Amino acid sequence: SYDDYQIVSANLFDGGKRSVDDRIMAYAVFVDPPLARVGMSEHEVRASGRDALIATMPMTRVGRAREKGETDGFMKVLVDNASKQILGATIYGVDGDEAIHTFIDIMTARAPYTTLQFAMHIHPTISE
């Protein structure tokens, strides 16, 4: 992947000490609508025995999806109840392959989900 190339390049040419070991796995499947996921799945969270908060929102409740007339799908986020850190997220819906980056950034920063809760987002967008 492109990220792997950046790591190899930094280590070979820039004296970097980057590694793939601390990377949070994310992917997208470019179907219609797209499916994007980062971190743990609901099954993995439940199997781990963690006390987790799990929220699901249908795309019918996303203003931009309604505006575009593309309301198939859902968004799901999994949060560790103790630390409030996001464990994983799935977006199956219009522009999910773009909106998932919000979760990737918050997870990489190890910030609590409340960081998103009080952010002001542009409306109407998928990532709000």
PDB file of C-alpha atoms in Angstrom:
ATOM      1  CA  SER A   1       0.000   0.000   0.000  1.00  0.00           C
ATOM      2  CA  TYR A   2       0.956   3.640  -0.238  1.00  0.00           C
ATOM      3  CA  ASP A   3       1.469   3.840   3.540  1.00  0.00           C
ATOM      4  CA  ASP A   4       3.915   0.908   3.381  1.00  0.00           C
ATOM      5  CA  TYR A   5       5.863   2.747   0.690  1.00  0.00           C
ATOM      6  CA  GLN A   6       6.076   5.853   2.891  1.00  0.00           C
ATOM      7  CA  ILE A   7       7.439   3.782   5.786  1.00  0.00           C
ATOM      8  CA  VAL A   8      10.032   1.997   3.638  1.00  0.00           C
ATOM      9  CA  SER A   9      11.083   5.264   2.009  1.00  0.00           C
ATOM     10  CA  ALA A  10      11.435   7.067   5.355  1.00  0.00           C
ATOM     11  CA  ASN A  11      13.548   4.240   6.769  1.00  0.00           C
ATOM     12  CA  LEU A  12      15.789   3.896   3.702  1.00  0.00           C
ATOM     13  CA  PHE A  13      16.310   7.493   2.686  1.00  0.00           C
ATOM     14  CA  ASP A  14      15.466   9.722   5.648  1.00  0.00           C
ATOM     15  CA  GLY A  15      16.951   7.760   8.557  1.00  0.00           C
ATOM     16  CA  GLY A  16      13.458   7.265   9.922  1.00  0.00           C
ATOM     17  CA  LYS A  17      12.426   4.780  12.553  1.00  0.00           C
ATOM     18  CA  ARG A  18       8.885   4.184  11.325  1.00  0.00           C
ATOM     19  CA  SER A  19       7.188   0.817  11.709  1.00  0.00           C
ATOM     20  CA  VAL A  20       3.954  -0.867  10.717  1.00  0.00           C
ATOM     21  CA  ASP A  21       3.613  -2.361  14.210  1.00  0.00           C
ATOM     22  CA  ASP A  22       1.728   0.593  15.703  1.00  0.00           C
ATOM     23  CA  ARG A  23      -0.557   1.089  12.736  1.00  0.00           C
ATOM     24  CA  ILE A  24      -4.327   0.863  13.191  1.00  0.00           C
ATOM     25  CA  MET A  25      -5.695  -1.335  10.434  1.00  0.00           C
ATOM     26  CA  ALA A  26      -8.243   0.285   8.164  1.00  0.00           C
ATOM     27  CA  TYR A  27      -9.698  -0.655   4.812  1.00  0.00           C
ATOM     28  CA  ALA A  28     -12.433   0.150   2.342  1.00  0.00           C
ATOM     29  CA  VAL A  29     -14.266  -2.009  -0.154  1.00  0.00           C
ATOM     30  CA  PHE A  30     -15.220   0.110  -3.139  1.00  0.00           C
ATOM     31  CA  VAL A  31     -18.686  -1.268  -3.802  1.00  0.00           C
ATOM     32  CA  ASP A  32     -21.869   0.782  -4.040  1.00  0.00           C
ATOM     33  CA  PRO A  33     -22.321   1.961  -1.360  1.00  0.00           C
ATOM     34  CA  PRO A  34     -18.758   1.633  -0.050  1.00  0.00           C
ATOM     35  CA  LEU A  35     -17.867  -0.274   3.109  1.00  0.00           C
ATOM     36  CA  ALA A  36     -15.110   1.153   5.306  1.00  0.00           C
ATOM     37  CA  ARG A  37     -13.770  -0.154   8.596  1.00  0.00           C
ATOM     38  CA  VAL A  38     -11.076   0.765  11.097  1.00  0.00           C
ATOM     39  CA  GLY A  39      -9.939  -1.068  14.224  1.00  0.00           C
ATOM     40  CA  MET A  40     -11.931  -3.818  15.899  1.00  0.00           C
ATOM     41  CA  SER A  41     -15.228  -5.272  14.708  1.00  0.00           C
ATOM     42  CA  GLU A  42     -18.202  -5.699  17.035  1.00  0.00           C
ATOM     43  CA  HIS A  43     -17.515  -9.447  17.125  1.00  0.00           C
ATOM     44  CA  GLU A  44     -13.886  -8.830  18.177  1.00  0.00           C
ATOM     45  CA  VAL A  45     -14.914  -6.366  20.887  1.00  0.00           C
ATOM     46  CA  ARG A  46     -17.511  -8.747  22.334  1.00  0.00           C
ATOM     47  CA  ALA A  47     -15.078 -11.697  22.176  1.00  0.00           C
ATOM     48  CA  SER A  48     -12.462  -9.658  24.073  1.00  0.00           C
ATOM     49  CA  GLY A  49     -14.852  -9.288  27.013  1.00  0.00           C
ATOM     50  CA  ARG A  50     -14.384  -5.521  27.139  1.00  0.00           C
ATOM     51  CA  ASP A  51     -17.052  -3.304  28.605  1.00  0.00           C
ATOM     52  CA  ALA A  52     -17.914  -1.382  25.464  1.00  0.00           C
ATOM     53  CA  LEU A  53     -20.366   1.202  24.252  1.00  0.00           C
ATOM     54  CA  ILE A  54     -21.760   0.323  20.821  1.00  0.00           C
ATOM     55  CA  ALA A  55     -23.743   2.808  18.767  1.00  0.00           C
ATOM     56  CA  THR A  56     -25.309   2.273  15.357  1.00  0.00           C
ATOM     57  CA  MET A  57     -26.932   4.936  13.207  1.00  0.00           C
ATOM     58  CA  PRO A  58     -28.741   4.213   9.942  1.00  0.00           C
ATOM     59  CA  MET A  59     -27.763   6.328   6.950  1.00  0.00           C
ATOM     60  CA  THR A  60     -31.408   7.471   6.819  1.00  0.00           C
ATOM     61  CA  ARG A  61     -30.477   9.779   9.735  1.00  0.00           C
ATOM     62  CA  VAL A  62     -27.511  11.371   7.917  1.00  0.00           C
ATOM     63  CA  GLY A  63     -28.546  14.686   6.353  1.00  0.00           C
ATOM     64  CA  ARG A  64     -26.185  14.563   3.373  1.00  0.00           C
ATOM     65  CA  ALA A  65     -27.142  10.956   2.581  1.00  0.00           C
ATOM     66  CA  ARG A  66     -30.824  11.975   2.562  1.00  0.00           C
ATOM     67  CA  GLU A  67     -30.026  14.998   0.414  1.00  0.00           C
ATOM     68  CA  LYS A  68     -28.235  12.764  -2.115  1.00  0.00           C
ATOM     69  CA  GLY A  69     -31.017  10.155  -1.960  1.00  0.00           C
ATOM     70  CA  GLU A  70     -28.460   7.484  -0.981  1.00  0.00           C
ATOM     71  CA  THR A  71     -29.645   6.259   2.408  1.00  0.00           C
ATOM     72  CA  ASP A  72     -28.666   2.580   2.235  1.00  0.00           C
ATOM     73  CA  GLY A  73     -26.354   1.491   5.031  1.00  0.00           C
ATOM     74  CA  PHE A  74     -25.282   2.446   8.538  1.00  0.00           C
ATOM     75  CA  MET A  75     -22.509   3.811  10.733  1.00  0.00           C
ATOM     76  CA  LYS A  76     -21.294   1.929  13.801  1.00  0.00           C
ATOM     77  CA  VAL A  77     -18.773   2.969  16.434  1.00  0.00           C
ATOM     78  CA  LEU A  78     -17.330   0.858  19.254  1.00  0.00           C
ATOM     79  CA  VAL A  79     -15.949   2.615  22.350  1.00  0.00           C
ATOM     80  CA  ASP A  80     -14.097   1.285  25.406  1.00  0.00           C
ATOM     81  CA  ASN A  81     -16.365   2.272  28.311  1.00  0.00           C
ATOM     82  CA  ALA A  82     -13.484   2.838  30.752  1.00  0.00           C
ATOM     83  CA  SER A  83     -11.048   4.847  28.612  1.00  0.00           C
ATOM     84  CA  LYS A  84     -13.655   6.327  26.233  1.00  0.00           C
ATOM     85  CA  GLN A  85     -11.280   5.560  23.352  1.00  0.00           C
ATOM     86  CA  ILE A  86     -12.707   4.392  20.045  1.00  0.00           C
ATOM     87  CA  LEU A  87     -11.966   0.702  19.478  1.00  0.00           C
ATOM     88  CA  GLY A  88     -13.372   0.494  15.974  1.00  0.00           C
ATOM     89  CA  ALA A  89     -15.802   1.938  13.478  1.00  0.00           C
ATOM     90  CA  THR A  90     -17.651   0.767  10.394  1.00  0.00           C
ATOM     91  CA  ILE A  91     -19.353   2.891   7.775  1.00  0.00           C
ATOM     92  CA  TYR A  92     -21.413   1.172   5.109  1.00  0.00           C
ATOM     93  CA  GLY A  93     -22.898   3.937   3.037  1.00  0.00           C
ATOM     94  CA  VAL A  94     -22.355   6.821   0.664  1.00  0.00           C
ATOM     95  CA  ASP A  95     -18.883   8.383   1.089  1.00  0.00           C
ATOM     96  CA  GLY A  96     -18.065   6.005   3.940  1.00  0.00           C
ATOM     97  CA  ASP A  97     -14.624   5.479   2.407  1.00  0.00           C
ATOM     98  CA  GLU A  98     -13.965   9.193   3.019  1.00  0.00           C
ATOM     99  CA  ALA A  99     -15.793   9.698   6.329  1.00  0.00           C
ATOM    100  CA  ILE A 100     -13.935   6.798   8.022  1.00  0.00           C
ATOM    101  CA  HIS A 101     -10.825   9.000   8.167  1.00  0.00           C
ATOM    102  CA  THR A 102     -12.376  10.975  11.021  1.00  0.00           C
ATOM    103  CA  PHE A 103     -12.277   7.817  13.132  1.00  0.00           C
ATOM    104  CA  ILE A 104      -8.779   6.881  11.935  1.00  0.00           C
ATOM    105  CA  ASP A 105      -7.475  10.289  13.033  1.00  0.00           C
ATOM    106  CA  ILE A 106      -9.134  10.199  16.478  1.00  0.00           C
ATOM    107  CA  MET A 107      -7.938   6.627  17.080  1.00  0.00           C
ATOM    108  CA  THR A 108      -4.383   7.446  15.984  1.00  0.00           C
ATOM    109  CA  ALA A 109      -4.362  10.414  18.374  1.00  0.00           C
ATOM    110  CA  ARG A 110      -5.658   8.115  21.147  1.00  0.00           C
ATOM    111  CA  ALA A 111      -8.240  10.781  21.918  1.00  0.00           C
ATOM    112  CA  PRO A 112     -11.570   9.970  23.606  1.00  0.00           C
ATOM    113  CA  TYR A 113     -14.734   9.845  21.522  1.00  0.00           C
ATOM    114  CA  THR A 114     -15.912  13.001  23.271  1.00  0.00           C
ATOM    115  CA  THR A 115     -13.409  14.883  21.108  1.00  0.00           C
ATOM    116  CA  LEU A 116     -15.837  14.291  18.239  1.00  0.00           C
ATOM    117  CA  GLN A 117     -18.939  14.783  20.331  1.00  0.00           C
ATOM    118  CA  PHE A 118     -18.317  18.503  20.829  1.00  0.00           C
ATOM    119  CA  ALA A 119     -16.658  19.338  17.505  1.00  0.00           C
ATOM    120  CA  MET A 120     -18.469  21.691  15.143  1.00  0.00           C
ATOM    121  CA  HIS A 121     -18.932  20.037  11.767  1.00  0.00           C
ATOM    122  CA  ILE A 122     -19.942  21.430   8.406  1.00  0.00           C
ATOM    123  CA  HIS A 123     -23.587  20.609   7.619  1.00  0.00           C
ATOM    124  CA  PRO A 124     -24.752  18.742   5.669  1.00  0.00           C
ATOM    125  CA  THR A 125     -21.870  16.297   5.239  1.00  0.00           C
ATOM    126  CA  ILE A 126     -21.498  12.558   5.678  1.00  0.00           C
ATOM    127  CA  SER A 127     -18.738  12.956   8.273  1.00  0.00           C
ATOM    128  CA  GLU A 128     -20.736  15.194  10.593  1.00  0.00           C
TER     129      GLU A 128
END
